[in-house]
Amino acid sequence: MIRKPDSLYTQHWLGAIGAFTVFFGSSVFAQSESVVSAAGEAAESVVEQLLGTFVDAAQLSDVAARVEFLNEPILSSHDLDYIGQLSVRRQWREWTEEQRQQFLAAFRELSVMNYAARFAGVGENSFEVLGTQPAGGSRVQVNASVARSDGSRVPLDFIMQNADDHGWHIANVVADGVSDLALKRAEYSSILRDSGFEGLIDELEAQTAELAESASD
């Protein structure tokens, strides 16, 4: 079960919308608030379903089974190609199409394995969805948390975007205030500088294998 308190949006949302009522009246306020609410609820629904899938996957003791179980939900809820491209932004323009596809394949595999390995111990009360707030531009941030083994909770926030009206997808995850995309950019930039493209692919594959091994112990 994913706990969801009775809350919708921050005062920031309502304040921004309220500015328009000075010029256009309360009917526009009501319409705008409805649009915001619908967007937030749709984005939250994607996160809630994903977190529920993590709980279901944790019932499987074998990491390979968890990977298979999680593969489609993660690929459909995340914009992994977008995240991967942003993590190697400058180099992406220089790569051939074959290199791009090779990188994205390794990146997707690592991303799924990372979830399968790190969320192996979650239970029905591990996750809590706290609400939604604006994240700049047309993006929204779904605020959540995950419980540690000692009972304390770690903020786990999902930056969501609806690119080309193709539905809400996760574009970044911020865990305890640390951006996963920012970490990847720094790490991949260092690897590419020292070891080039082949070195990056080798590192992604090595990380995937290491996670699989650690989750099997």
PDB file of N, CA and C in Angstrom, residues 44-138:
ATOM      1  N   GLU A  44       1.019  12.065 -10.695  1.00  0.00           N
ATOM      2  CA  GLU A  44       1.060  11.255  -9.476  1.00  0.00           C
ATOM      3  C   GLU A  44       0.682   9.818  -9.754  1.00  0.00           C
ATOM      4  N   SER A  45      -0.290   9.631 -10.624  1.00  0.00           N
ATOM      5  CA  SER A  45      -0.744   8.274 -10.929  1.00  0.00           C
ATOM      6  C   SER A  45       0.378   7.428 -11.516  1.00  0.00           C
ATOM      7  N   VAL A  46       1.205   8.027 -12.371  1.00  0.00           N
ATOM      8  CA  VAL A  46       2.339   7.300 -12.955  1.00  0.00           C
ATOM      9  C   VAL A  46       3.300   6.852 -11.862  1.00  0.00           C
ATOM     10  N   VAL A  47       3.603   7.759 -10.920  1.00  0.00           N
ATOM     11  CA  VAL A  47       4.529   7.440  -9.838  1.00  0.00           C
ATOM     12  C   VAL A  47       3.927   6.401  -8.900  1.00  0.00           C
ATOM     13  N   GLU A  48       2.664   6.552  -8.548  1.00  0.00           N
ATOM     14  CA  GLU A  48       2.014   5.600  -7.653  1.00  0.00           C
ATOM     15  C   GLU A  48       2.030   4.194  -8.225  1.00  0.00           C
ATOM     16  N   GLN A  49       1.725   4.075  -9.518  1.00  0.00           N
ATOM     17  CA  GLN A  49       1.737   2.756 -10.145  1.00  0.00           C
ATOM     18  C   GLN A  49       3.139   2.157 -10.142  1.00  0.00           C
ATOM     19  N   LEU A  50       4.138   2.995 -10.413  1.00  0.00           N
ATOM     20  CA  LEU A  50       5.521   2.505 -10.436  1.00  0.00           C
ATOM     21  C   LEU A  50       5.952   2.029  -9.047  1.00  0.00           C
ATOM     22  N   LEU A  51       5.667   2.827  -8.025  1.00  0.00           N
ATOM     23  CA  LEU A  51       6.056   2.435  -6.672  1.00  0.00           C
ATOM     24  C   LEU A  51       5.335   1.158  -6.240  1.00  0.00           C
ATOM     25  N   GLY A  52       4.090   1.027  -6.640  1.00  0.00           N
ATOM     26  CA  GLY A  52       3.377  -0.218  -6.354  1.00  0.00           C
ATOM     27  C   GLY A  52       4.021  -1.409  -7.037  1.00  0.00           C
ATOM     28  N   THR A  53       4.545  -1.193  -8.237  1.00  0.00           N
ATOM     29  CA  THR A  53       5.234  -2.260  -8.956  1.00  0.00           C
ATOM     30  C   THR A  53       6.523  -2.652  -8.252  1.00  0.00           C
ATOM     31  N   PHE A  54       7.229  -1.678  -7.661  1.00  0.00           N
ATOM     32  CA  PHE A  54       8.432  -1.995  -6.894  1.00  0.00           C
ATOM     33  C   PHE A  54       8.091  -2.917  -5.721  1.00  0.00           C
ATOM     34  N   VAL A  55       6.987  -2.626  -5.046  1.00  0.00           N
ATOM     35  CA  VAL A  55       6.559  -3.449  -3.911  1.00  0.00           C
ATOM     36  C   VAL A  55       6.247  -4.867  -4.379  1.00  0.00           C
ATOM     37  N   ASP A  56       5.543  -4.982  -5.503  1.00  0.00           N
ATOM     38  CA  ASP A  56       5.228  -6.315  -6.038  1.00  0.00           C
ATOM     39  C   ASP A  56       6.492  -7.064  -6.437  1.00  0.00           C
ATOM     40  N   ALA A  57       7.433  -6.355  -7.058  1.00  0.00           N
ATOM     41  CA  ALA A  57       8.673  -7.001  -7.516  1.00  0.00           C
ATOM     42  C   ALA A  57       9.506  -7.506  -6.349  1.00  0.00           C
ATOM     43  N   ALA A  58       9.426  -6.811  -5.217  1.00  0.00           N
ATOM     44  CA  ALA A  58      10.222  -7.193  -4.051  1.00  0.00           C
ATOM     45  C   ALA A  58       9.826  -8.560  -3.503  1.00  0.00           C
ATOM     46  N   GLN A  59       8.656  -9.037  -3.892  1.00  0.00           N
ATOM     47  CA  GLN A  59       8.230 -10.363  -3.449  1.00  0.00           C
ATOM     48  C   GLN A  59       8.976 -11.476  -4.180  1.00  0.00           C
ATOM     49  N   LEU A  60       9.654 -11.113  -5.265  1.00  0.00           N
ATOM     50  CA  LEU A  60      10.416 -12.092  -6.033  1.00  0.00           C
ATOM     51  C   LEU A  60      11.840 -12.145  -5.495  1.00  0.00           C
ATOM     52  N   SER A  61      12.294 -13.311  -5.110  1.00  0.00           N
ATOM     53  CA  SER A  61      13.608 -13.437  -4.471  1.00  0.00           C
ATOM     54  C   SER A  61      14.758 -13.378  -5.468  1.00  0.00           C
ATOM     55  N   ASP A  62      14.504 -13.726  -6.717  1.00  0.00           N
ATOM     56  CA  ASP A  62      15.565 -13.787  -7.723  1.00  0.00           C
ATOM     57  C   ASP A  62      15.669 -12.448  -8.445  1.00  0.00           C
ATOM     58  N   VAL A  63      16.877 -11.890  -8.517  1.00  0.00           N
ATOM     59  CA  VAL A  63      17.063 -10.577  -9.134  1.00  0.00           C
ATOM     60  C   VAL A  63      16.726 -10.601 -10.624  1.00  0.00           C
ATOM     61  N   ALA A  64      17.011 -11.715 -11.293  1.00  0.00           N
ATOM     62  CA  ALA A  64      16.685 -11.812 -12.719  1.00  0.00           C
ATOM     63  C   ALA A  64      15.173 -11.749 -12.922  1.00  0.00           C
ATOM     64  N   ALA A  65      14.431 -12.356 -12.018  1.00  0.00           N
ATOM     65  CA  ALA A  65      12.969 -12.309 -12.105  1.00  0.00           C
ATOM     66  C   ALA A  65      12.466 -10.899 -11.847  1.00  0.00           C
ATOM     67  N   ARG A  66      13.111 -10.195 -10.919  1.00  0.00           N
ATOM     68  CA  ARG A  66      12.707  -8.810 -10.656  1.00  0.00           C
ATOM     69  C   ARG A  66      12.986  -7.920 -11.857  1.00  0.00           C
ATOM     70  N   VAL A  67      14.129  -8.133 -12.499  1.00  0.00           N
ATOM     71  CA  VAL A  67      14.468  -7.359 -13.693  1.00  0.00           C
ATOM     72  C   VAL A  67      13.411  -7.577 -14.775  1.00  0.00           C
ATOM     73  N   GLU A  68      13.052  -8.819 -15.008  1.00  0.00           N
ATOM     74  CA  GLU A  68      12.051  -9.126 -16.024  1.00  0.00           C
ATOM     75  C   GLU A  68      10.702  -8.501 -15.664  1.00  0.00           C
ATOM     76  N   PHE A  69      10.350  -8.554 -14.372  1.00  0.00           N
ATOM     77  CA  PHE A  69       9.081  -8.015 -13.902  1.00  0.00           C
ATOM     78  C   PHE A  69       9.037  -6.495 -14.042  1.00  0.00           C
ATOM     79  N   LEU A  70      10.170  -5.843 -13.799  1.00  0.00           N
ATOM     80  CA  LEU A  70      10.217  -4.381 -13.774  1.00  0.00           C
ATOM     81  C   LEU A  70      10.535  -3.742 -15.114  1.00  0.00           C
ATOM     82  N   ASN A  71      11.027  -4.519 -16.046  1.00  0.00           N
ATOM     83  CA  ASN A  71      11.522  -3.933 -17.296  1.00  0.00           C
ATOM     84  C   ASN A  71      10.484  -3.052 -17.988  1.00  0.00           C
ATOM     85  N   GLU A  72       9.321  -3.595 -18.269  1.00  0.00           N
ATOM     86  CA  GLU A  72       8.310  -2.820 -18.999  1.00  0.00           C
ATOM     87  C   GLU A  72       7.787  -1.642 -18.190  1.00  0.00           C
ATOM     88  N   PRO A  73       7.461  -1.806 -16.880  1.00  0.00           N
ATOM     89  CA  PRO A  73       6.993  -0.649 -16.111  1.00  0.00           C
ATOM     90  C   PRO A  73       8.007   0.496 -16.036  1.00  0.00           C
ATOM     91  N   ILE A  74       9.285   0.167 -15.930  1.00  0.00           N
ATOM     92  CA  ILE A  74      10.295   1.220 -15.858  1.00  0.00           C
ATOM     93  C   ILE A  74      10.467   1.903 -17.215  1.00  0.00           C
ATOM     94  N   LEU A  75      10.517   1.130 -18.277  1.00  0.00           N
ATOM     95  CA  LEU A  75      10.674   1.718 -19.602  1.00  0.00           C
ATOM     96  C   LEU A  75       9.473   2.579 -19.982  1.00  0.00           C
ATOM     97  N   SER A  76       8.280   2.200 -19.533  1.00  0.00           N
ATOM     98  CA  SER A  76       7.089   2.961 -19.902  1.00  0.00           C
ATOM     99  C   SER A  76       6.861   4.177 -19.008  1.00  0.00           C
ATOM    100  N   SER A  77       7.431   4.180 -17.803  1.00  0.00           N
ATOM    101  CA  SER A  77       7.227   5.308 -16.889  1.00  0.00           C
ATOM    102  C   SER A  77       8.366   6.320 -16.931  1.00  0.00           C
ATOM    103  N   HIS A  78       9.517   5.917 -17.410  1.00  0.00           N
ATOM    104  CA  HIS A  78      10.684   6.797 -17.516  1.00  0.00           C
ATOM    105  C   HIS A  78      10.950   7.166 -18.973  1.00  0.00           C
ATOM    106  N   ASP A  79      11.456   8.349 -19.198  1.00  0.00           N
ATOM    107  CA  ASP A  79      11.958   8.717 -20.519  1.00  0.00           C
ATOM    108  C   ASP A  79      13.464   8.477 -20.506  1.00  0.00           C
ATOM    109  N   LEU A  80      13.839   7.188 -20.535  1.00  0.00           N
ATOM    110  CA  LEU A  80      15.244   6.830 -20.362  1.00  0.00           C
ATOM    111  C   LEU A  80      16.115   7.303 -21.526  1.00  0.00           C
ATOM    112  N   ASP A  81      15.575   7.339 -22.728  1.00  0.00           N
ATOM    113  CA  ASP A  81      16.371   7.831 -23.855  1.00  0.00           C
ATOM    114  C   ASP A  81      16.698   9.311 -23.657  1.00  0.00           C
ATOM    115  N   TYR A  82      15.734  10.067 -23.172  1.00  0.00           N
ATOM    116  CA  TYR A  82      15.948  11.495 -22.896  1.00  0.00           C
ATOM    117  C   TYR A  82      16.968  11.674 -21.779  1.00  0.00           C
ATOM    118  N   ILE A  83      16.817  10.901 -20.696  1.00  0.00           N
ATOM    119  CA  ILE A  83      17.746  10.995 -19.567  1.00  0.00           C
ATOM    120  C   ILE A  83      19.156  10.619 -20.011  1.00  0.00           C
ATOM    121  N   GLY A  84      19.246   9.533 -20.761  1.00  0.00           N
ATOM    122  CA  GLY A  84      20.550   9.095 -21.232  1.00  0.00           C
ATOM    123  C   GLY A  84      21.221  10.133 -22.110  1.00  0.00           C
ATOM    124  N   GLN A  85      20.452  10.725 -23.008  1.00  0.00           N
ATOM    125  CA  GLN A  85      21.022  11.741 -23.892  1.00  0.00           C
ATOM    126  C   GLN A  85      21.510  12.953 -23.108  1.00  0.00           C
ATOM    127  N   LEU A  86      20.741  13.390 -22.114  1.00  0.00           N
ATOM    128  CA  LEU A  86      21.154  14.537 -21.309  1.00  0.00           C
ATOM    129  C   LEU A  86      22.397  14.235 -20.479  1.00  0.00           C
ATOM    130  N   SER A  87      22.578  12.983 -20.090  1.00  0.00           N
ATOM    131  CA  SER A  87      23.720  12.637 -19.250  1.00  0.00           C
ATOM    132  C   SER A  87      25.040  12.688 -20.007  1.00  0.00           C
ATOM    133  N   VAL A  88      24.969  12.684 -21.341  1.00  0.00           N
ATOM    134  CA  VAL A  88      26.185  12.775 -22.172  1.00  0.00           C
ATOM    135  C   VAL A  88      25.971  13.829 -23.255  1.00  0.00           C
ATOM    136  N   ARG A  89      25.417  14.959 -22.871  1.00  0.00           N
ATOM    137  CA  ARG A  89      24.902  15.938 -23.833  1.00  0.00           C
ATOM    138  C   ARG A  89      25.915  16.320 -24.908  1.00  0.00           C
ATOM    139  N   ARG A  90      27.107  16.741 -24.539  1.00  0.00           N
ATOM    140  CA  ARG A  90      28.077  17.216 -25.532  1.00  0.00           C
ATOM    141  C   ARG A  90      28.555  16.072 -26.422  1.00  0.00           C
ATOM    142  N   GLN A  91      28.872  14.941 -25.813  1.00  0.00           N
ATOM    143  CA  GLN A  91      29.393  13.808 -26.580  1.00  0.00           C
ATOM    144  C   GLN A  91      28.332  13.208 -27.501  1.00  0.00           C
ATOM    145  N   TRP A  92      27.057  13.310 -27.081  1.00  0.00           N
ATOM    146  CA  TRP A  92      25.974  12.746 -27.885  1.00  0.00           C
ATOM    147  C   TRP A  92      26.010  13.271 -29.315  1.00  0.00           C
ATOM    148  N   ARG A  93      26.286  14.541 -29.478  1.00  0.00           N
ATOM    149  CA  ARG A  93      26.305  15.158 -30.810  1.00  0.00           C
ATOM    150  C   ARG A  93      27.445  14.614 -31.671  1.00  0.00           C
ATOM    151  N   GLU A  94      28.476  14.107 -31.018  1.00  0.00           N
ATOM    152  CA  GLU A  94      29.655  13.647 -31.747  1.00  0.00           C
ATOM    153  C   GLU A  94      29.579  12.164 -32.104  1.00  0.00           C
ATOM    154  N   TRP A  95      28.697  11.429 -31.444  1.00  0.00           N
ATOM    155  CA  TRP A  95      28.623   9.989 -31.670  1.00  0.00           C
ATOM    156  C   TRP A  95      27.879   9.649 -32.951  1.00  0.00           C
ATOM    157  N   THR A  96      28.208   8.479 -33.510  1.00  0.00           N
ATOM    158  CA  THR A  96      27.439   7.948 -34.637  1.00  0.00           C
ATOM    159  C   THR A  96      26.116   7.409 -34.110  1.00  0.00           C
ATOM    160  N   GLU A  97      25.197   7.141 -34.988  1.00  0.00           N
ATOM    161  CA  GLU A  97      23.904   6.584 -34.571  1.00  0.00           C
ATOM    162  C   GLU A  97      24.095   5.210 -33.927  1.00  0.00           C
ATOM    163  N   GLU A  98      25.042   4.439 -34.447  1.00  0.00           N
ATOM    164  CA  GLU A  98      25.322   3.121 -33.863  1.00  0.00           C
ATOM    165  C   GLU A  98      25.821   3.258 -32.424  1.00  0.00           C
ATOM    166  N   GLN A  99      26.698   4.222 -32.181  1.00  0.00           N
ATOM    167  CA  GLN A  99      27.193   4.453 -30.827  1.00  0.00           C
ATOM    168  C   GLN A  99      26.064   4.917 -29.895  1.00  0.00           C
ATOM    169  N   ARG A 100      25.205   5.773 -30.393  1.00  0.00           N
ATOM    170  CA  ARG A 100      24.085   6.252 -29.578  1.00  0.00           C
ATOM    171  C   ARG A 100      23.201   5.091 -29.131  1.00  0.00           C
ATOM    172  N   GLN A 101      22.875   4.218 -30.070  1.00  0.00           N
ATOM    173  CA  GLN A 101      22.002   3.095 -29.733  1.00  0.00           C
ATOM    174  C   GLN A 101      22.694   2.106 -28.797  1.00  0.00           C
ATOM    175  N   GLN A 102      23.990   1.920 -28.968  1.00  0.00           N
ATOM    176  CA  GLN A 102      24.739   1.031 -28.075  1.00  0.00           C
ATOM    177  C   GLN A 102      24.746   1.594 -26.656  1.00  0.00           C
ATOM    178  N   PHE A 103      24.962   2.897 -26.541  1.00  0.00           N
ATOM    179  CA  PHE A 103      24.937   3.541 -25.226  1.00  0.00           C
ATOM    180  C   PHE A 103      23.563   3.443 -24.586  1.00  0.00           C
ATOM    181  N   LEU A 104      22.511   3.751 -25.333  1.00  0.00           N
ATOM    182  CA  LEU A 104      21.165   3.728 -24.764  1.00  0.00           C
ATOM    183  C   LEU A 104      20.774   2.331 -24.311  1.00  0.00           C
ATOM    184  N   ALA A 105      21.173   1.317 -25.050  1.00  0.00           N
ATOM    185  CA  ALA A 105      20.864  -0.056 -24.658  1.00  0.00           C
ATOM    186  C   ALA A 105      21.520  -0.402 -23.323  1.00  0.00           C
ATOM    187  N   ALA A 106      22.796  -0.032 -23.165  1.00  0.00           N
ATOM    188  CA  ALA A 106      23.507  -0.291 -21.915  1.00  0.00           C
ATOM    189  C   ALA A 106      22.934   0.547 -20.779  1.00  0.00           C
ATOM    190  N   PHE A 107      22.539   1.777 -21.091  1.00  0.00           N
ATOM    191  CA  PHE A 107      21.974   2.675 -20.086  1.00  0.00           C
ATOM    192  C   PHE A 107      20.626   2.165 -19.583  1.00  0.00           C
ATOM    193  N   ARG A 108      19.769   1.699 -20.484  1.00  0.00           N
ATOM    194  CA  ARG A 108      18.477   1.150 -20.086  1.00  0.00           C
ATOM    195  C   ARG A 108      18.661  -0.080 -19.199  1.00  0.00           C
ATOM    196  N   GLU A 109      19.569  -0.956 -19.593  1.00  0.00           N
ATOM    197  CA  GLU A 109      19.799  -2.186 -18.832  1.00  0.00           C
ATOM    198  C   GLU A 109      20.270  -1.872 -17.413  1.00  0.00           C
ATOM    199  N   LEU A 110      21.181  -0.922 -17.289  1.00  0.00           N
ATOM    200  CA  LEU A 110      21.673  -0.525 -15.969  1.00  0.00           C
ATOM    201  C   LEU A 110      20.563   0.114 -15.144  1.00  0.00           C
ATOM    202  N   SER A 111      19.736   0.933 -15.768  1.00  0.00           N
ATOM    203  CA  SER A 111      18.665   1.621 -15.051  1.00  0.00           C
ATOM    204  C   SER A 111      17.679   0.630 -14.454  1.00  0.00           C
ATOM    205  N   VAL A 112      17.285  -0.364 -15.211  1.00  0.00           N
ATOM    206  CA  VAL A 112      16.345  -1.363 -14.711  1.00  0.00           C
ATOM    207  C   VAL A 112      16.991  -2.191 -13.612  1.00  0.00           C
ATOM    208  N   MET A 113      18.247  -2.598 -13.818  1.00  0.00           N
ATOM    209  CA  MET A 113      18.945  -3.387 -12.811  1.00  0.00           C
ATOM    210  C   MET A 113      19.104  -2.601 -11.512  1.00  0.00           C
ATOM    211  N   ASN A 114      19.346  -1.314 -11.614  1.00  0.00           N
ATOM    212  CA  ASN A 114      19.522  -0.480 -10.436  1.00  0.00           C
ATOM    213  C   ASN A 114      18.275  -0.518  -9.545  1.00  0.00           C
ATOM    214  N   TYR A 115      17.106  -0.374 -10.148  1.00  0.00           N
ATOM    215  CA  TYR A 115      15.867  -0.453  -9.380  1.00  0.00           C
ATOM    216  C   TYR A 115      15.648  -1.855  -8.815  1.00  0.00           C
ATOM    217  N   ALA A 116      15.906  -2.870  -9.632  1.00  0.00           N
ATOM    218  CA  ALA A 116      15.684  -4.247  -9.203  1.00  0.00           C
ATOM    219  C   ALA A 116      16.563  -4.622  -8.014  1.00  0.00           C
ATOM    220  N   ALA A 117      17.779  -4.085  -7.994  1.00  0.00           N
ATOM    221  CA  ALA A 117      18.720  -4.407  -6.928  1.00  0.00           C
ATOM    222  C   ALA A 117      18.489  -3.572  -5.675  1.00  0.00           C
ATOM    223  N   ARG A 118      18.256  -2.287  -5.836  1.00  0.00           N
ATOM    224  CA  ARG A 118      18.206  -1.383  -4.687  1.00  0.00           C
ATOM    225  C   ARG A 118      16.866  -1.373  -3.963  1.00  0.00           C
ATOM    226  N   PHE A 119      15.783  -1.752  -4.628  1.00  0.00           N
ATOM    227  CA  PHE A 119      14.475  -1.770  -3.985  1.00  0.00           C
ATOM    228  C   PHE A 119      14.000  -3.191  -3.697  1.00  0.00           C
ATOM    229  N   ALA A 120      14.953  -4.090  -3.506  1.00  0.00           N
ATOM    230  CA  ALA A 120      14.600  -5.488  -3.283  1.00  0.00           C
ATOM    231  C   ALA A 120      13.938  -5.714  -1.925  1.00  0.00           C
ATOM    232  N   GLY A 121      14.179  -4.814  -0.963  1.00  0.00           N
ATOM    233  CA  GLY A 121      13.674  -5.045   0.381  1.00  0.00           C
ATOM    234  C   GLY A 121      12.475  -4.205   0.770  1.00  0.00           C
ATOM    235  N   VAL A 122      11.835  -3.530  -0.194  1.00  0.00           N
ATOM    236  CA  VAL A 122      10.711  -2.667   0.168  1.00  0.00           C
ATOM    237  C   VAL A 122       9.469  -3.493   0.480  1.00  0.00           C
ATOM    238  N   GLY A 123       8.570  -2.895   1.294  1.00  0.00           N
ATOM    239  CA  GLY A 123       7.315  -3.534   1.647  1.00  0.00           C
ATOM    240  C   GLY A 123       6.148  -2.627   1.341  1.00  0.00           C
ATOM    241  N   GLU A 124       4.954  -3.051   1.740  1.00  0.00           N
ATOM    242  CA  GLU A 124       3.753  -2.332   1.333  1.00  0.00           C
ATOM    243  C   GLU A 124       3.659  -0.931   1.934  1.00  0.00           C
ATOM    244  N   ASN A 125       4.364  -0.658   3.029  1.00  0.00           N
ATOM    245  CA  ASN A 125       4.331   0.669   3.635  1.00  0.00           C
ATOM    246  C   ASN A 125       5.629   1.444   3.449  1.00  0.00           C
ATOM    247  N   SER A 126       6.480   0.975   2.532  1.00  0.00           N
ATOM    248  CA  SER A 126       7.782   1.618   2.349  1.00  0.00           C
ATOM    249  C   SER A 126       7.676   2.983   1.691  1.00  0.00           C
ATOM    250  N   PHE A 127       6.743   3.126   0.747  1.00  0.00           N
ATOM    251  CA  PHE A 127       6.641   4.353  -0.020  1.00  0.00           C
ATOM    252  C   PHE A 127       5.466   5.207   0.437  1.00  0.00           C
ATOM    253  N   GLU A 128       5.642   6.511   0.318  1.00  0.00           N
ATOM    254  CA  GLU A 128       4.574   7.455   0.618  1.00  0.00           C
ATOM    255  C   GLU A 128       4.595   8.559  -0.437  1.00  0.00           C
ATOM    256  N   VAL A 129       3.470   8.807  -1.068  1.00  0.00           N
ATOM    257  CA  VAL A 129       3.339   9.892  -2.034  1.00  0.00           C
ATOM    258  C   VAL A 129       2.769  11.101  -1.306  1.00  0.00           C
ATOM    259  N   LEU A 130       3.450  12.236  -1.418  1.00  0.00           N
ATOM    260  CA  LEU A 130       3.141  13.402  -0.585  1.00  0.00           C
ATOM    261  C   LEU A 130       2.431  14.526  -1.327  1.00  0.00           C
ATOM    262  N   GLY A 131       2.434  14.522  -2.654  1.00  0.00           N
ATOM    263  CA  GLY A 131       1.786  15.584  -3.404  1.00  0.00           C
ATOM    264  C   GLY A 131       2.623  16.017  -4.590  1.00  0.00           C
ATOM    265  N   THR A 132       2.203  17.095  -5.220  1.00  0.00           N
ATOM    266  CA  THR A 132       2.828  17.567  -6.446  1.00  0.00           C
ATOM    267  C   THR A 132       3.082  19.053  -6.364  1.00  0.00           C
ATOM    268  N   GLN A 133       4.163  19.502  -7.003  1.00  0.00           N
ATOM    269  CA  GLN A 133       4.468  20.922  -7.062  1.00  0.00           C
ATOM    270  C   GLN A 133       5.090  21.231  -8.414  1.00  0.00           C
ATOM    271  N   PRO A 134       5.100  22.503  -8.842  1.00  0.00           N
ATOM    272  CA  PRO A 134       5.704  22.851 -10.134  1.00  0.00           C
ATOM    273  C   PRO A 134       7.213  22.632 -10.099  1.00  0.00           C
ATOM    274  N   ALA A 135       7.770  22.301 -11.265  1.00  0.00           N
ATOM    275  CA  ALA A 135       9.211  22.043 -11.340  1.00  0.00           C
ATOM    276  C   ALA A 135       9.866  22.847 -12.447  1.00  0.00           C
ATOM    277  N   GLY A 136       9.236  23.925 -12.862  1.00  0.00           N
ATOM    278  CA  GLY A 136       9.812  24.772 -13.900  1.00  0.00           C
ATOM    279  C   GLY A 136       9.274  24.415 -15.266  1.00  0.00           C
ATOM    280  N   GLY A 137       8.887  25.426 -16.016  1.00  0.00           N
ATOM    281  CA  GLY A 137       8.317  25.184 -17.333  1.00  0.00           C
ATOM    282  C   GLY A 137       7.026  24.409 -17.214  1.00  0.00           C
ATOM    283  N   SER A 138       6.876  23.401 -18.031  1.00  0.00           N
ATOM    284  CA  SER A 138       5.674  22.572 -18.009  1.00  0.00           C
ATOM    285  C   SER A 138       5.845  21.320 -17.154  1.00  0.00           C
TER     286      SER A 138
END
